[in-house]
Short mmCIF file of C-alpha atoms and ligand atoms in Angstrom, two decimals:
data_model
loop_
_atom_site.label_atom_id
_atom_site.label_comp_id
_atom_site.label_asym_id
_atom_site.label_seq_id
_atom_site.Cartn_x
_atom_site.Cartn_y
_atom_site.Cartn_z
CA MET I 1 -11.80 97.82 158.73
CA ILE I 2 -12.10 100.42 156.01
CA ILE I 3 -9.79 99.68 153.13
CA ASP I 4 -8.98 101.84 150.05
CA ILE I 5 -9.21 99.40 147.17
CA ASN I 6 -6.57 101.37 145.30
CA ASN I 7 -4.01 100.68 148.06
CA SER I 8 -4.94 97.06 148.61
CA ASN I 9 -3.84 93.76 146.95
CA LEU I 10 -7.30 93.68 145.30
CA SER I 11 -6.22 96.42 142.89
CA SER I 12 -3.52 94.14 141.56
CA TYR I 13 -6.19 91.73 140.46
CA ILE I 14 -8.02 94.51 138.64
CA ASP I 15 -4.76 95.24 136.83
CA LYS I 16 -4.27 91.48 136.04
CA VAL I 17 -7.82 91.16 134.49
CA ARG I 18 -7.35 94.37 132.58
CA GLU I 19 -4.07 93.06 131.20
CA ILE I 20 -5.89 89.89 129.98
CA ASN I 21 -8.67 92.02 128.43
CA HIS I 22 -6.53 94.71 126.94
CA ASN I 23 -6.25 93.50 123.40
CA SER I 24 -10.01 93.04 122.82
CA VAL I 25 -13.35 94.76 123.38
CA LYS I 26 -15.17 92.98 126.13
CA TYR I 27 -18.61 93.58 127.60
CA ILE I 28 -20.03 93.12 131.09
CA CYS I 29 -23.75 92.75 131.73
CA VAL I 30 -25.14 92.85 135.27
CA ILE I 31 -28.70 91.64 135.80
CA THR I 32 -30.25 92.78 139.00
CA PHE I 33 -32.99 91.42 141.22
CA GLY I 34 -34.39 92.69 144.45
CA CYS I 35 -34.09 95.84 146.52
CA GLN I 36 -32.38 99.13 146.09
CA GLN I 37 -29.27 97.80 147.95
CA ASN I 38 -28.85 95.32 145.16
CA GLU I 39 -29.36 98.08 142.48
CA ALA I 40 -26.57 100.07 144.36
CA ASP I 41 -24.35 96.97 144.45
CA SER I 42 -24.86 96.32 140.78
CA GLU I 43 -23.63 99.91 140.05
CA VAL I 44 -20.50 99.11 142.09
CA ILE I 45 -20.08 95.85 140.20
CA ARG I 46 -20.34 97.73 136.92
CA GLY I 47 -17.70 100.20 138.24
CA ILE I 48 -15.32 97.41 139.09
CA GLY I 49 -16.06 95.84 135.63
CA LYS I 50 -15.16 99.13 134.00
CA GLU I 51 -11.92 99.26 135.90
CA MET I 52 -11.15 95.72 134.79
CA GLY I 53 -11.46 96.95 131.08
CA TYR I 54 -15.02 95.89 130.33
CA LEU I 55 -17.51 98.02 128.53
CA VAL I 56 -20.92 98.08 130.30
CA THR I 57 -23.94 96.70 128.45
CA ASP I 58 -27.52 95.58 129.28
CA ASP I 59 -27.43 93.02 126.46
CA PRO I 60 -26.39 89.56 127.62
CA ALA I 61 -26.19 88.37 124.03
CA VAL I 62 -22.97 90.45 123.37
CA SER I 63 -21.47 89.94 126.73
CA ASP I 64 -18.21 88.25 127.78
CA LEU I 65 -19.15 88.45 131.50
CA ILE I 66 -22.63 88.13 132.79
CA ILE I 67 -23.26 88.66 136.46
CA ILE I 68 -26.71 87.88 138.00
CA ASN I 69 -27.15 89.92 141.21
CA THR I 70 -29.64 87.81 143.14
CA CYS I 71 -32.26 88.36 145.88
CA ALA I 72 -33.22 85.88 148.49
CA ILE I 73 -35.91 87.73 150.40
CA ARG I 74 -38.76 85.66 149.17
CA GLU I 75 -39.09 82.37 147.23
CA HIS I 76 -40.51 84.07 144.24
CA ALA I 77 -37.40 86.30 143.83
CA GLU I 78 -35.19 83.19 143.92
CA LYS I 79 -37.23 81.37 141.35
CA LYS I 80 -37.15 84.30 139.00
CA ALA I 81 -33.29 84.49 139.32
CA LEU I 82 -32.94 80.76 138.67
CA SER I 83 -35.18 81.05 135.64
CA VAL I 84 -33.10 83.84 134.19
CA LEU I 85 -30.02 81.98 134.94
CA GLY I 86 -31.52 79.03 133.03
CA ASN I 87 -31.87 81.32 129.98
CA MET I 88 -28.16 82.17 130.12
CA LYS I 89 -27.26 78.63 128.93
CA LYS I 90 -27.90 79.57 125.31
CA TYR I 91 -25.37 82.42 125.44
CA LYS I 92 -22.79 80.05 126.89
CA THR I 93 -23.43 77.60 124.10
CA SER I 94 -22.90 80.19 121.38
CA ASN I 95 -19.87 81.72 123.24
CA PRO I 96 -17.94 79.08 125.18
CA ASP I 97 -15.64 81.80 126.57
CA LEU I 98 -18.49 83.56 128.27
CA ILE I 99 -18.13 83.80 132.00
CA VAL I 100 -21.36 83.67 134.11
CA GLY I 101 -21.28 84.55 137.77
CA ILE I 102 -23.89 84.63 140.56
CA MET I 103 -23.64 87.33 143.13
CA GLY I 104 -26.11 88.91 145.58
CA CYS I 105 -27.95 87.26 148.55
CA MET I 106 -28.51 83.85 146.98
CA ALA I 107 -24.76 83.40 146.51
CA GLU I 108 -24.52 83.21 150.39
CA GLU I 109 -27.05 80.37 150.70
CA GLU I 110 -25.35 77.02 151.03
CA HIS I 111 -28.25 75.11 149.44
CA VAL I 112 -28.33 77.53 146.41
CA VAL I 113 -24.43 77.17 146.03
CA SER I 114 -24.83 73.29 145.99
CA LYS I 115 -27.60 73.48 143.45
CA ILE I 116 -25.57 75.70 141.24
CA LYS I 117 -22.55 73.40 141.61
CA LYS I 118 -24.68 70.41 140.55
CA SER I 119 -27.29 71.76 138.12
CA PHE I 120 -25.73 74.86 136.47
CA PRO I 121 -22.30 73.72 135.21
CA TYR I 122 -22.10 76.80 133.00
CA VAL I 123 -21.83 79.12 136.06
CA SER I 124 -18.16 79.80 136.63
CA PHE I 125 -18.36 81.45 140.09
CA THR I 126 -20.59 82.47 142.96
CA LEU I 127 -19.55 85.29 145.22
CA GLU I 128 -21.30 86.42 148.36
CA PRO I 129 -22.69 89.93 148.78
CA SER I 130 -20.37 91.01 151.61
CA ALA I 131 -17.33 90.27 149.35
CA ILE I 132 -18.25 92.03 146.08
CA TYR I 133 -14.71 93.63 146.03
CA ARG I 134 -13.28 90.11 145.57
CA LEU I 135 -14.77 90.06 142.15
CA PRO I 136 -11.45 90.82 140.34
CA GLU I 137 -9.61 88.14 142.34
CA THR I 138 -12.39 85.62 141.75
CA LEU I 139 -12.57 86.36 138.10
CA TYR I 140 -8.83 86.19 137.60
CA GLY I 141 -8.89 82.80 139.33
CA VAL I 142 -11.51 81.57 137.01
CA MET I 143 -9.66 83.00 133.95
CA GLN I 144 -6.38 81.50 134.94
CA SER I 145 -7.29 78.12 136.17
CA ARG I 146 -10.48 77.55 134.26
CA LYS I 147 -11.84 76.07 137.51
CA ARG I 148 -15.07 77.18 139.06
CA GLU I 149 -14.97 79.29 142.31
CA PHE I 150 -17.59 79.31 145.02
CA ILE I 151 -17.00 82.05 147.66
CA TYR I 152 -19.41 82.09 150.61
CA ASN I 153 -19.54 82.06 154.29
CA THR I 154 -16.35 84.16 154.72
CA GLU I 155 -17.72 86.56 157.40
CA ASN I 156 -16.30 89.56 155.56
CA ILE I 157 -16.71 92.73 157.63
CA ASP I 158 -14.40 94.99 155.76
CA ILE I 159 -15.69 98.08 153.93
CA TYR I 160 -13.92 98.91 150.65
CA GLU I 161 -13.75 102.45 149.31
CA GLY I 162 -12.48 103.86 146.11
CA VAL I 163 -14.54 102.39 143.30
CA LEU I 164 -16.65 104.78 141.21
CA PRO I 165 -19.98 103.16 140.58
CA VAL I 166 -21.28 103.28 136.97
CA ARG I 167 -24.72 104.77 137.72
CA LYS I 168 -27.84 104.22 135.76
CA SER I 169 -29.27 107.69 136.33
CA ASP I 170 -27.53 111.08 136.02
CA PHE I 171 -29.82 112.83 138.45
CA LYS I 172 -30.81 110.25 141.08
CA ALA I 173 -28.18 108.37 143.06
CA TRP I 174 -28.07 105.67 145.75
CA VAL I 175 -25.36 106.04 148.39
CA SER I 176 -24.83 103.10 150.75
CA ILE I 177 -24.03 104.24 154.21
CA MET I 178 -24.05 100.96 155.96
CA TYR I 179 -24.18 97.24 155.24
CA GLY I 180 -25.61 94.24 156.93
CA CYS I 181 -28.18 93.77 159.74
CA ASN I 182 -28.07 92.70 163.36
CA ASN I 183 -31.78 92.50 163.98
CA PHE I 184 -32.60 88.93 163.12
CA CYS I 185 -36.26 89.42 162.53
CA THR I 186 -37.38 85.77 162.61
CA TYR I 187 -38.74 85.70 159.04
CA CYS I 188 -35.81 87.36 157.42
CA ILE I 189 -32.80 85.93 155.55
CA VAL I 190 -30.90 89.24 155.31
CA PRO I 191 -28.74 89.00 158.45
CA TYR I 192 -27.59 85.59 157.40
CA VAL I 193 -26.69 86.59 153.86
CA ARG I 194 -25.45 90.13 154.40
CA GLY I 195 -23.70 89.67 157.65
CA ARG I 196 -23.31 92.04 160.59
CA GLU I 197 -23.84 95.81 160.54
CA ARG I 198 -20.90 97.91 159.45
CA SER I 199 -20.98 101.63 158.66
CA ARG I 200 -18.92 103.74 156.21
CA SER I 201 -17.19 106.79 157.67
CA SER I 202 -19.23 110.00 157.57
CA ALA I 203 -16.37 111.62 155.62
CA ASP I 204 -16.60 109.06 152.90
CA VAL I 205 -20.37 109.41 152.63
CA ILE I 206 -20.15 113.19 152.61
CA ALA I 207 -17.44 113.08 149.97
CA ASP I 208 -19.77 110.89 147.76
CA VAL I 209 -22.73 113.38 148.38
CA GLU I 210 -20.52 116.43 147.48
CA ARG I 211 -19.31 114.79 144.33
CA LEU I 212 -22.82 113.85 143.25
CA VAL I 213 -24.18 117.32 143.94
CA ARG I 214 -21.24 118.84 141.97
CA ASP I 215 -22.17 116.42 139.04
CA GLY I 216 -25.81 117.82 139.07
CA TYR I 217 -27.55 114.94 140.96
CA LYS I 218 -30.87 116.19 142.34
CA GLU I 219 -31.89 113.23 144.54
CA ILE I 220 -29.63 111.19 146.83
CA THR I 221 -31.06 108.20 148.66
CA LEU I 222 -29.06 106.93 151.56
CA LEU I 223 -29.19 103.14 151.76
CA GLY I 224 -28.82 100.54 154.36
CA GLN I 225 -30.77 97.60 155.77
CA ASN I 226 -31.29 99.68 158.85
CA VAL I 227 -30.07 103.11 158.32
CA ASN I 228 -31.06 104.27 161.84
CA SER I 229 -28.46 102.12 163.46
CA TYR I 230 -25.65 103.73 161.35
CA LYS I 231 -22.79 104.25 163.74
CA SER I 232 -19.32 105.64 162.91
CA ASP I 233 -17.89 108.98 164.16
CA THR I 234 -21.53 110.13 164.34
CA ASP I 235 -25.04 108.55 164.51
CA PHE I 236 -27.62 108.62 161.67
CA ALA I 237 -29.11 111.87 162.84
CA GLY I 238 -25.65 113.48 162.89
CA LEU I 239 -24.87 112.13 159.40
CA LEU I 240 -28.15 113.38 158.00
CA GLU I 241 -27.61 116.81 159.43
CA LYS I 242 -24.16 116.88 157.78
CA ILE I 243 -25.70 115.98 154.45
CA ALA I 244 -28.51 118.52 154.84
CA LEU I 245 -25.81 121.10 155.29
CA VAL I 246 -24.08 120.29 152.04
CA LYS I 247 -24.83 123.31 149.67
CA GLY I 248 -26.72 122.66 146.47
CA ASP I 249 -30.11 122.15 144.80
CA PHE I 250 -30.88 118.56 145.82
CA ILE I 251 -32.99 116.54 148.16
CA VAL I 252 -31.97 113.56 150.35
CA ARG I 253 -34.06 110.51 151.14
CA PHE I 254 -33.14 107.34 153.14
CA MET I 255 -34.22 103.86 153.61
CA THR I 256 -34.93 101.50 155.43
CA SER I 257 -35.63 102.46 159.01
CA HIS I 258 -36.40 100.10 161.94
CA PRO I 259 -39.17 101.57 164.19
CA LYS I 260 -37.15 100.57 167.31
CA ASP I 261 -34.28 102.95 166.33
CA VAL I 262 -36.10 106.15 165.24
CA SER I 263 -34.51 108.60 167.74
CA ASP I 264 -35.98 111.94 168.82
CA ARG I 265 -32.89 113.56 167.50
CA LEU I 266 -33.46 112.09 164.01
CA ILE I 267 -37.10 113.44 164.17
CA ASP I 268 -35.72 116.83 165.23
CA VAL I 269 -33.18 116.87 162.35
CA MET I 270 -35.88 116.04 159.80
CA GLY I 271 -38.11 118.79 161.13
CA LYS I 272 -35.23 121.27 160.97
CA TYR I 273 -34.03 120.49 157.49
CA VAL I 274 -37.32 119.57 155.59
CA PRO I 275 -37.68 119.80 152.58
CA LYS I 276 -33.97 119.31 151.85
CA ILE I 277 -34.46 116.20 153.84
CA ALA I 278 -37.54 114.99 151.93
CA PRO I 279 -40.75 114.73 153.89
CA GLN I 280 -41.10 111.03 153.55
CA PHE I 281 -40.42 108.12 155.92
CA HIS I 282 -40.43 104.41 155.13
CA LEU I 283 -41.16 102.68 158.35
CA PRO I 284 -41.95 98.99 158.09
CA LEU I 285 -44.63 97.93 160.50
CA GLN I 286 -44.76 94.25 159.32
CA SER I 287 -47.82 93.42 161.59
CA GLY I 288 -50.29 95.24 163.73
CA SER I 289 -50.55 92.46 166.28
CA ASP I 290 -48.25 92.64 169.31
CA ARG I 291 -48.22 88.85 169.60
CA ILE I 292 -47.02 88.52 166.00
CA LEU I 293 -44.54 91.40 166.34
CA LYS I 294 -43.10 89.53 169.31
CA ALA I 295 -42.81 86.33 167.37
CA MET I 296 -41.17 88.28 164.62
CA ASN I 297 -38.67 89.65 167.13
CA ARG I 298 -39.47 93.21 166.00
CA THR I 299 -39.08 94.53 169.70
CA TYR I 300 -41.76 97.21 169.46
CA THR I 301 -45.49 97.21 170.10
CA ALA I 302 -48.24 98.62 167.88
CA GLU I 303 -48.70 101.40 170.57
CA LYS I 304 -44.97 102.30 170.44
CA TYR I 305 -45.10 102.43 166.64
CA LEU I 306 -48.06 104.72 166.75
CA ALA I 307 -46.24 107.07 169.10
CA THR I 308 -43.30 107.35 166.64
CA VAL I 309 -45.72 108.11 163.78
CA GLU I 310 -47.30 110.87 165.89
CA LYS I 311 -43.96 112.38 166.71
CA LEU I 312 -43.00 112.26 163.01
CA ARG I 313 -46.20 113.92 161.96
CA SER I 314 -46.00 116.69 164.48
CA ALA I 315 -42.35 117.46 163.62
CA VAL I 316 -42.90 117.33 159.82
CA PRO I 317 -46.57 118.01 159.10
CA ASP I 318 -46.68 117.07 155.39
CA ILE I 319 -44.71 113.85 155.84
CA ALA I 320 -45.75 110.78 153.88
CA ILE I 321 -45.35 107.62 155.83
CA SER I 322 -45.02 104.27 153.98
CA SER I 323 -44.63 100.79 155.26
CA ASP I 324 -44.01 97.11 154.70
CA ILE I 325 -46.59 94.54 155.83
CA ILE I 326 -46.35 90.83 155.94
CA VAL I 327 -49.46 88.61 155.99
CA GLY I 328 -49.58 84.95 156.85
CA PHE I 329 -46.68 84.88 159.33
CA PRO I 330 -46.78 81.46 161.17
CA GLY I 331 -49.48 81.36 163.69
CA GLU I 332 -51.24 84.56 162.43
CA SER I 333 -54.85 84.18 163.53
CA GLU I 334 -57.85 86.04 162.17
CA GLU I 335 -57.66 88.25 165.16
CA ASP I 336 -54.00 89.09 164.53
CA PHE I 337 -54.73 89.83 160.92
CA SER I 338 -57.68 92.09 161.98
CA ASP I 339 -55.14 93.91 164.30
CA THR I 340 -53.07 94.65 161.16
CA MET I 341 -56.13 95.83 159.22
CA LYS I 342 -57.03 98.13 162.19
CA MET I 343 -53.52 99.49 162.35
CA LEU I 344 -53.71 100.42 158.69
CA LYS I 345 -56.92 102.32 159.30
CA THR I 346 -55.43 104.07 162.41
CA VAL I 347 -52.06 104.99 160.91
CA GLU I 348 -53.38 105.76 157.38
CA PHE I 349 -50.15 104.96 155.55
CA ASP I 350 -49.62 106.99 152.30
CA MET I 351 -48.32 103.77 150.74
CA ALA I 352 -47.58 100.27 151.77
CA TYR I 353 -45.74 97.29 150.21
CA THR I 354 -47.55 94.19 151.06
CA PHE I 355 -46.08 90.73 151.15
CA ILE I 356 -47.14 87.13 151.68
CA TYR I 357 -44.91 85.47 154.24
CA SER I 358 -42.47 83.22 152.53
CA PRO I 359 -40.49 80.72 154.64
CA ARG I 360 -36.72 81.17 154.23
CA LYS I 361 -34.47 78.25 155.00
CA GLY I 362 -32.24 78.80 158.02
CA THR I 363 -34.57 81.48 159.68
CA LYS I 364 -36.41 80.81 162.95
CA ALA I 365 -39.88 81.36 161.52
CA ALA I 366 -39.45 78.72 158.85
CA GLN I 367 -39.28 76.15 161.67
CA MET I 368 -42.26 77.47 163.52
CA ASP I 369 -45.43 75.44 163.84
CA CYS I 370 -48.74 76.60 162.33
CA GLN I 371 -47.57 77.69 158.92
CA ILE I 372 -50.58 79.43 157.23
CA PRO I 373 -52.10 77.77 154.12
CA ASP I 374 -51.59 79.58 150.80
CA ASP I 375 -55.31 80.31 150.30
CA ILE I 376 -55.69 82.04 153.64
CA LYS I 377 -52.50 84.02 152.94
CA GLY I 378 -53.80 85.01 149.51
CA ARG I 379 -57.22 86.13 150.90
CA ARG I 380 -55.52 88.21 153.57
CA LEU I 381 -53.24 89.85 151.04
CA ARG I 382 -56.27 90.79 148.86
CA GLU I 383 -58.14 92.28 151.79
CA LEU I 384 -55.17 94.23 152.87
CA LEU I 385 -54.42 95.49 149.43
CA GLU I 386 -57.98 96.69 148.87
CA LEU I 387 -57.99 98.53 152.21
CA GLN I 388 -54.62 100.13 151.56
CA ASN I 389 -55.55 101.25 147.94
CA ASN I 390 -58.54 103.08 149.35
CA ILE I 391 -56.47 104.69 152.08
CA SER I 392 -53.75 105.68 149.59
CA LYS I 393 -56.33 107.38 147.49
CA GLU I 394 -58.07 109.12 150.34
CA LYS I 395 -54.80 110.35 151.58
CA ASN I 396 -54.09 112.11 148.29
CA ILE I 397 -57.45 113.82 147.96
CA PRO I 398 -56.38 116.84 150.10
CA LEU I 399 -53.53 117.42 147.73
CA ILE I 400 -55.96 118.31 144.88
CA ASN I 401 -55.43 122.01 143.86
CA THR I 402 -52.10 122.22 145.82
CA VAL I 403 -48.85 123.03 144.01
CA GLN I 404 -46.13 120.49 144.51
CA LYS I 405 -42.50 120.52 143.65
CA VAL I 406 -41.63 117.39 141.81
CA LEU I 407 -38.56 115.74 140.37
CA VAL I 408 -39.25 114.39 136.83
CA ASP I 409 -38.16 110.75 136.48
CA GLY I 410 -39.10 109.96 132.91
CA PHE I 411 -41.82 110.30 130.29
CA GLU I 412 -44.09 108.40 128.02
CA GLU I 413 -45.57 109.49 124.63
CA LYS I 414 -49.32 109.11 124.59
CA ASP I 415 -51.69 110.48 121.84
CA GLY I 416 -49.01 112.83 120.66
CA LYS I 417 -48.44 114.19 124.14
CA ILE I 418 -45.51 113.94 126.44
CA ILE I 419 -46.63 112.51 129.78
CA CYS I 420 -44.05 113.22 132.47
CA LYS I 421 -43.70 110.92 135.38
CA ALA I 422 -42.51 112.66 138.47
CA ARG I 423 -42.22 112.23 142.23
CA THR I 424 -43.30 114.83 144.82
CA LEU I 425 -40.94 115.51 147.57
CA SER I 426 -43.04 113.14 149.67
CA ASN I 427 -42.31 110.52 147.00
CA LYS I 428 -45.79 110.35 145.50
CA LEU I 429 -46.04 109.57 141.85
CA VAL I 430 -47.51 112.34 139.63
CA HIS I 431 -48.26 112.23 135.91
CA PHE I 432 -48.57 115.49 134.01
CA GLU I 433 -48.20 116.76 130.54
CA GLY I 434 -44.76 118.32 129.94
CA GLU I 435 -41.70 118.19 127.83
CA LYS I 436 -38.88 115.62 127.34
CA ASN I 437 -36.27 118.00 128.69
CA PHE I 438 -38.08 118.15 132.07
CA VAL I 439 -36.45 114.75 132.92
CA GLY I 440 -34.02 115.20 135.71
CA LYS I 441 -35.30 118.56 136.75
CA PHE I 442 -37.48 119.91 139.56
CA GLU I 443 -40.77 121.38 138.36
CA LEU I 444 -43.91 122.84 139.89
CA VAL I 445 -47.10 120.92 139.29
CA LYS I 446 -50.71 121.66 140.36
CA ILE I 447 -52.48 118.49 141.35
CA THR I 448 -55.81 118.05 139.50
CA ASP I 449 -56.95 114.44 140.37
CA VAL I 450 -55.94 111.43 142.35
CA ARG I 451 -55.86 107.65 141.79
CA PRO I 452 -54.80 104.96 144.26
CA HIS I 453 -51.33 104.66 142.77
CA ASN I 454 -50.69 108.10 141.34
CA MET I 455 -51.93 111.60 141.04
CA ILE I 456 -52.61 113.63 137.91
CA GLY I 457 -51.35 117.22 137.62
CA GLU I 458 -50.64 120.07 135.27
CA LYS I 459 -47.51 122.19 135.03
CA PHE I 460 -47.86 125.24 137.27
CA GLU I 461 -46.89 128.54 135.73
CA ARG I 462 -45.92 131.27 138.21
CA ASN I 463 -47.70 134.57 137.20
N1 5AD N 1 -41.52 86.79 153.54
C1 5AD N 1 -42.25 87.79 153.19
N2 5AD N 1 -41.81 89.08 153.24
C2 5AD N 1 -40.49 89.22 153.74
N3 5AD N 1 -39.87 90.43 153.98
C3 5AD N 1 -38.65 90.04 154.52
N4 5AD N 1 -38.59 88.77 154.63
C4 5AD N 1 -39.76 88.21 154.20
C5 5AD N 1 -40.28 86.91 154.11
N5 5AD N 1 -39.59 85.82 154.47
C6 5AD N 1 -40.41 91.81 153.71
C7 5AD N 1 -40.38 92.61 155.00
C8 5AD N 1 -39.29 93.61 154.72
C9 5AD N 1 -39.30 93.77 153.23
C10 5AD N 1 -38.02 94.27 152.61
O1 5AD N 1 -39.55 92.37 152.71
O2 5AD N 1 -41.68 93.26 154.95
O3 5AD N 1 -39.44 94.80 155.32
FE1 SF4 N 2 -34.50 91.74 157.70
FE2 SF4 N 2 -35.40 92.78 160.15
FE3 SF4 N 2 -32.91 93.26 159.29
FE4 SF4 N 2 -34.95 94.42 157.99
S1 SF4 N 2 -34.37 94.77 160.09
S2 SF4 N 2 -33.15 93.42 157.06
S3 SF4 N 2 -36.56 92.83 158.10
S4 SF4 N 2 -33.70 91.31 159.76
#
C-alpha cells in the first residue's frame, strides 16, 4: 500500500519528537555504508530527522542522535560497520543522552540483532530497512521509556511518500523507484533483508523528477535492486520514457538491472531517448560459467547475456556497459573461472566491479559444499582485475581526440591548478584543468589520454 506519511499516524510521532526537541538545538548524524540505495535511504533518514527538529551534521562528536546505516552484502562491510559502531562508545560516554541507532540491512539480520543486544549496550534501537518510516515512532518509544527497541522481521511492504530527503548534492540526485528483490540469487542476502519487490507509482516518481529538474539537478539516477522489474501503472520502459519526456537540461541513469529482465522495449526506449537517457548500462554478469550461473539461480546463460549486450550495442552504439563479477562462488572450478575470464574478453566491459564471494548466513550458497579457499579466491580476483584493467584502458583509447559532454562532480587543487573531476554521459571518469565554478555544470572536454581508471582531457572551446 502507498501511504502519505503526512496523513498517517506516523506523522504524529514526528510531532511528538519535535515537541521534545523544541527547546534545544539538537543534531542528527547519519553514517552510511554500502550501496547507492543506502545513500538514498540515508538522505530520507536525514529528511525525517530534520522534520523531527534535528539539524543535520556529519560530526558524530556534536550529535544527539547517531544512526549507522549498515550494509550486509559482504562480511567486510559488516565488520567495518561494527568497528565504527565500537567507536561510538566514546561519544556515549561523554554524552549519556546520546541516542545511537542501527538501521540498514544488518538491522534485519537476527544474529546481528542478538549481538547488538548483548555486546553493544549503548545502542538504543535497531530498525530494519523496510521500516525506515518507523524511525519517529521508534525514537519516541526510546525517548519515553528509556528502553531499547529492536524492530526486525516485520514483513513491511508499504511504501511511504511525503518526506523530502536532505540531499548531499545539489546537482546529482538518487530517486528510488522500487524496493526489495524477489530474485533470491543463492549468494545474496538482499531479498532476506530488504523484503519483496514493491514499486512506487509512476506519478510519484515523475513528481520527484520534475521537482529536482526545477531545482536545477542535472543528473537523476533511478534506483532499485532490480529496476527492470519495476511494475506499477506502467513497466520500467514506460517509466523511463515518461522521465525522458520531462523537459529540462538533465540526464537520467538507472541501476541495477538484472539480465533476465532487460526487455526489447527498454532497449528501444534507450535508443530513442539517448543521450537524455545516458548511454550507460550496468548489467551484472556475476559469472561467465553456465554451471555457476545456474547454481547462483541467475536464470540466464552466458549466450543469452551476450545476446542482450549485442542488442544494447546496436540500439545505442556508444553505450558503456559495466558489470559485477563474483569469483570463488562455491564449487567454482578453474574451468568455470576461465569461462568468466573468456566472457570478460568477449564482452569487453567498460568497467567491472569485482568481488570475492562472501558466505552470507541464511543464503543457500552459504550451505553449499565445496567452499573455495581464500588463497584461490584471492588469486582469481587478482587475475580478473588485471584483465579488466587492461580491457577498460583499451576501451577508452578510441575516445582520444573525441569531444565529450561531461558533468563536473568536484575538483582538486594540484600545483596551483584546479583539476576538475567529471563524468562523461557514459559515466567514465575524466580529469581536466578547469575552474571551481564548473562543479555541477555540463562542460565539453576533449580527451587527450587514457588510464585504466580514468581519462585525461582539456576543456574544449567552440570556435
Ligand atoms: N559475496 C560477494 N559478492 C556479492 N554480491 C552480492 N552478494 C555477494 C556475496 N555474498 C555482489 C554481486 C552484486 C553486487 C551488488 O554485490 O555481484 O551484483
Ligand atoms: Fe541480490 Fe540477485 Fe536481488 Fe541483485 S537480483 S539484489 S544479486 S538477489
